[in-house]
CSV table of C-alpha atoms in Angstrom, one decimal:
chain,number,residue,atom,x,y,z
A,1,UNK,CA,14.5,8.6,-6.0
A,2,UNK,CA,11.2,6.7,-6.6
A,3,UNK,CA,9.6,6.6,-10.0
A,4,UNK,CA,6.5,5.1,-11.6
A,5,UNK,CA,6.6,3.7,-15.1
A,6,UNK,CA,3.4,4.5,-17.0
A,7,UNK,CA,2.4,4.5,-20.7
A,8,UNK,CA,0.8,7.8,-21.6
A,9,UNK,CA,-2.9,7.9,-21.5
A,10,UNK,CA,-3.3,4.3,-20.2
A,11,UNK,CA,-3.1,4.5,-16.4
A,12,UNK,CA,-4.3,6.6,-13.5
A,13,UNK,CA,-1.5,8.7,-12.0
A,14,UNK,CA,-2.6,11.4,-9.5
A,15,UNK,CA,-1.8,13.5,-6.5
A,16,UNK,CA,-4.3,14.2,-3.7
A,17,UNK,CA,-3.9,17.0,-1.2
A,18,UNK,CA,-5.2,16.3,2.3
A,19,UNK,CA,-5.2,18.3,5.6
A,20,UNK,CA,-5.3,15.5,8.2
A,21,UNK,CA,-5.1,17.7,11.3
A,22,UNK,CA,-7.0,15.1,13.2
A,23,UNK,CA,-3.9,12.9,13.6
A,24,UNK,CA,-0.5,13.6,15.2
A,25,UNK,CA,2.9,12.9,13.5
A,26,UNK,CA,3.4,9.6,15.5
A,27,UNK,CA,0.2,8.3,13.9
A,28,UNK,CA,1.1,9.3,10.3
A,29,UNK,CA,1.2,5.7,9.1
A,30,UNK,CA,-2.6,5.7,9.5
A,31,UNK,CA,-2.5,7.7,6.2
A,32,UNK,CA,-0.6,4.9,4.5
A,33,UNK,CA,-3.1,2.4,5.8
A,34,UNK,CA,-6.1,4.5,4.8
A,35,UNK,CA,-4.9,5.1,1.2
A,36,UNK,CA,-3.7,1.5,0.7
A,37,UNK,CA,-7.1,0.2,1.8
A,38,UNK,CA,-9.0,2.7,-0.4
A,39,UNK,CA,-7.0,1.6,-3.4
A,40,UNK,CA,-7.7,-2.0,-2.5
A,41,UNK,CA,-11.4,-1.2,-2.1
A,42,UNK,CA,-11.3,0.3,-5.6
A,43,UNK,CA,-9.8,-2.7,-7.2
A,44,UNK,CA,-12.3,-5.0,-5.4
A,45,UNK,CA,-15.1,-2.9,-6.7
A,46,UNK,CA,-13.6,-3.2,-10.2
A,47,UNK,CA,-14.1,-6.9,-10.0
A,48,UNK,CA,-10.5,-8.0,-9.2
A,49,UNK,CA,-9.7,-10.7,-6.7
A,50,UNK,CA,-6.8,-11.6,-4.3
A,51,UNK,CA,-6.0,-8.0,-3.7
A,52,UNK,CA,-3.5,-7.4,-0.9
A,53,UNK,CA,-1.6,-4.5,0.5
A,54,UNK,CA,2.2,-4.9,0.5
A,55,UNK,CA,4.1,-3.0,3.2
A,56,UNK,CA,4.8,-0.1,3.1
A,57,UNK,CA,3.0,1.3,0.1
A,58,UNK,CA,2.1,-1.1,-2.8
A,59,UNK,CA,-1.2,-2.9,-3.7
A,60,UNK,CA,-0.9,-6.3,-5.3
A,61,UNK,CA,-3.3,-8.3,-7.4
A,62,UNK,CA,-2.5,-12.0,-7.6
A,63,UNK,CA,0.9,-11.1,-6.0
A,64,UNK,CA,1.7,-8.7,-8.9
A,65,UNK,CA,2.0,-4.9,-8.4
A,66,UNK,CA,-0.9,-2.9,-9.7
A,67,UNK,CA,-0.6,0.2,-7.6
A,68,UNK,CA,2.0,2.3,-5.8
A,69,UNK,CA,1.6,4.9,-3.2
A,70,UNK,CA,3.9,7.7,-2.1
A,71,UNK,CA,3.0,10.0,0.8
A,72,UNK,CA,4.7,13.2,1.8
A,73,UNK,CA,3.7,15.0,5.0
A,74,UNK,CA,4.3,18.5,6.0
A,75,UNK,CA,4.6,19.1,9.8
A,76,UNK,CA,3.6,22.2,11.7
A,77,UNK,CA,4.6,21.9,15.4
A,78,UNK,CA,3.0,18.7,16.7
A,79,UNK,CA,0.5,18.4,13.9
A,80,UNK,CA,0.4,17.3,10.2
A,81,UNK,CA,-0.5,20.5,8.4
A,82,UNK,CA,-0.8,18.9,4.9
A,83,UNK,CA,-0.3,15.7,3.1
A,84,UNK,CA,0.4,15.0,-0.6
A,85,UNK,CA,-0.7,11.5,-1.6
A,86,UNK,CA,0.7,10.2,-4.9
A,87,UNK,CA,-1.0,7.2,-6.5
A,88,UNK,CA,0.0,5.3,-9.5
A,89,UNK,CA,-2.6,2.7,-10.7
A,90,UNK,CA,-2.1,0.5,-13.7
A,91,UNK,CA,-5.3,0.3,-15.7
A,92,UNK,CA,-5.2,-0.2,-19.5
A,93,UNK,CA,-1.5,-0.8,-20.1
A,94,UNK,CA,-1.0,-4.0,-22.1
A,95,UNK,CA,2.8,-4.6,-21.5
A,96,UNK,CA,5.5,-3.4,-19.2
A,97,UNK,CA,9.3,-3.0,-19.5
A,98,UNK,CA,11.2,-6.3,-19.1
A,99,UNK,CA,12.7,-5.2,-15.7
A,100,UNK,CA,9.2,-4.9,-14.2
A,101,UNK,CA,8.5,-8.6,-14.1
A,102,UNK,CA,5.9,-8.4,-11.3
A,103,UNK,CA,3.8,-5.5,-12.7
A,104,UNK,CA,0.3,-6.0,-13.8
A,105,UNK,CA,-2.8,-4.0,-14.9
A,106,UNK,CA,-6.5,-4.2,-14.9
A,107,UNK,CA,-6.3,-5.0,-18.7
A,108,UNK,CA,-3.8,-7.9,-18.1
A,109,UNK,CA,-6.0,-9.3,-15.3
A,110,UNK,CA,-9.4,-8.9,-16.9
A,111,UNK,CA,-8.7,-8.9,-20.6
A,112,UNK,CA,-10.6,-5.6,-21.3
A,113,UNK,CA,-10.1,-1.9,-20.9
A,114,UNK,CA,-12.0,0.3,-18.5
A,115,UNK,CA,-12.7,4.1,-18.5
A,116,UNK,CA,-10.1,6.0,-16.5
A,117,UNK,CA,-12.8,8.5,-15.5
A,118,UNK,CA,-14.8,5.6,-14.0
A,119,UNK,CA,-11.8,4.3,-12.1
A,120,UNK,CA,-11.1,7.8,-10.7
A,121,UNK,CA,-14.8,8.2,-9.6
A,122,UNK,CA,-14.6,4.8,-7.7
A,123,UNK,CA,-11.2,5.7,-6.2
A,124,UNK,CA,-12.3,9.1,-4.9
A,125,UNK,CA,-15.4,7.5,-3.4
A,126,UNK,CA,-13.4,4.8,-1.7
A,127,UNK,CA,-10.8,7.4,-0.5
A,128,UNK,CA,-13.6,9.6,1.0
A,129,UNK,CA,-15.2,6.6,2.7
A,130,UNK,CA,-11.9,5.6,4.4
A,131,UNK,CA,-11.0,9.2,5.2
A,132,UNK,CA,-14.4,9.6,7.0
A,133,UNK,CA,-13.6,6.5,9.0
A,134,UNK,CA,-10.4,8.2,10.2
A,135,UNK,CA,-12.2,11.5,10.9
A,136,UNK,CA,-14.9,9.6,13.0
A,137,UNK,CA,-12.2,8.0,15.1
A,138,UNK,CA,-12.2,4.5,13.6
A,139,UNK,CA,-8.4,4.2,13.8
A,140,UNK,CA,-8.6,0.6,15.2
A,141,UNK,CA,-10.7,-0.5,12.2
A,142,UNK,CA,-8.2,0.9,9.7
A,143,UNK,CA,-5.4,-0.8,11.6
A,144,UNK,CA,-7.4,-4.1,11.7
A,145,UNK,CA,-8.4,-4.0,8.0
A,146,UNK,CA,-4.8,-3.2,7.0
A,147,UNK,CA,-3.6,-6.3,8.8
A,148,UNK,CA,-6.4,-8.5,7.4
A,149,UNK,CA,-5.2,-7.8,3.8
A,150,UNK,CA,-1.4,-7.6,4.5
A,151,UNK,CA,0.7,-9.4,2.0
A,152,UNK,CA,2.6,-12.4,3.4
A,153,UNK,CA,1.2,-12.0,6.9
A,154,UNK,CA,1.8,-15.2,8.9
A,155,UNK,CA,3.4,-16.9,5.9
A,156,UNK,CA,7.0,-18.0,5.6
A,157,UNK,CA,9.0,-15.6,3.4
A,158,UNK,CA,12.5,-14.5,2.7
A,159,UNK,CA,13.7,-11.0,3.3
A,160,UNK,CA,16.9,-9.0,2.7
A,161,UNK,CA,18.4,-6.5,5.1
A,162,UNK,CA,20.3,-3.4,4.0
A,163,UNK,CA,23.6,-5.1,4.5
A,164,UNK,CA,22.6,-7.9,2.1
A,165,UNK,CA,21.9,-10.6,4.7
A,166,UNK,CA,18.9,-12.8,3.6
A,167,UNK,CA,16.8,-14.4,6.3
A,168,UNK,CA,13.6,-16.3,6.7
A,169,UNK,CA,10.7,-15.1,8.8
A,170,UNK,CA,7.0,-14.4,9.1
A,171,UNK,CA,5.4,-11.0,9.0
A,172,UNK,CA,3.2,-10.7,12.2
A,173,UNK,CA,2.1,-7.1,11.7
A,174,UNK,CA,2.9,-3.4,11.5
A,175,UNK,CA,3.2,-1.3,14.6
A,176,UNK,CA,1.5,2.1,15.0
A,177,UNK,CA,4.5,4.0,13.7
A,178,UNK,CA,4.6,1.9,10.5
A,179,UNK,CA,7.5,-0.4,11.4
A,180,UNK,CA,7.3,-4.0,10.0
A,181,UNK,CA,7.4,-6.7,12.6
A,182,UNK,CA,8.9,-10.0,11.5
A,183,UNK,CA,9.1,-13.2,13.6
A,184,UNK,CA,12.2,-15.4,13.1
A,185,UNK,CA,13.2,-18.6,14.9
A,186,UNK,CA,15.2,-16.5,17.4
A,187,UNK,CA,13.1,-13.4,18.0
A,188,UNK,CA,10.8,-10.6,16.7
A,189,UNK,CA,12.7,-8.0,14.6
A,190,UNK,CA,11.3,-4.6,13.7
A,191,UNK,CA,12.2,-2.6,10.5
A,192,UNK,CA,11.7,0.9,9.3
A,193,UNK,CA,11.1,1.8,5.6
A,194,UNK,CA,14.1,1.0,3.3
A,195,UNK,CA,15.7,-1.2,6.0
A,196,UNK,CA,14.4,-4.4,4.4
A,197,UNK,CA,13.0,-5.8,1.2
A,198,UNK,CA,11.2,-8.9,0.0
A,199,UNK,CA,13.3,-11.5,-1.8
């Protein structure tokens, strides 16, 4: 049910096929962390600032959405046999539909266009670098870097549960299975994907 709005020829929309047999299904959120960080690395290399990863799969610039990530894993027994990573990256689009109030692009942030081929080269290089970190066993580094750049971490924010209840809390992190941990005045609550949204 997810979709990515993109003007033809203006942005980078791609799918990447991986065979991450080095991780087990309970660690699959490492792939989200890896790809989110690689996209963030790409935007930093392109000269953008205040680039954060928003749980579970967006990348923001100045608190506006520039990239979206969708990952689909195929399991074989106790291993991930293959993984399709979909990435949408707003590059040269100059305006967005009115309902996408928090969308931005490289052009809107920097006031100039950039070659999509150049962006693809940078992205592939950043993805390879982060993937090699995973292959060399640097899982703790990926987890740590993801938390360092996590949107709204340790800041008061409002969230909405599936039943419509809005509450105030602070993101304190993401556990190894990818669940978001939020500290409220009463306790620490844990949420899976789709169980909570930002207000």
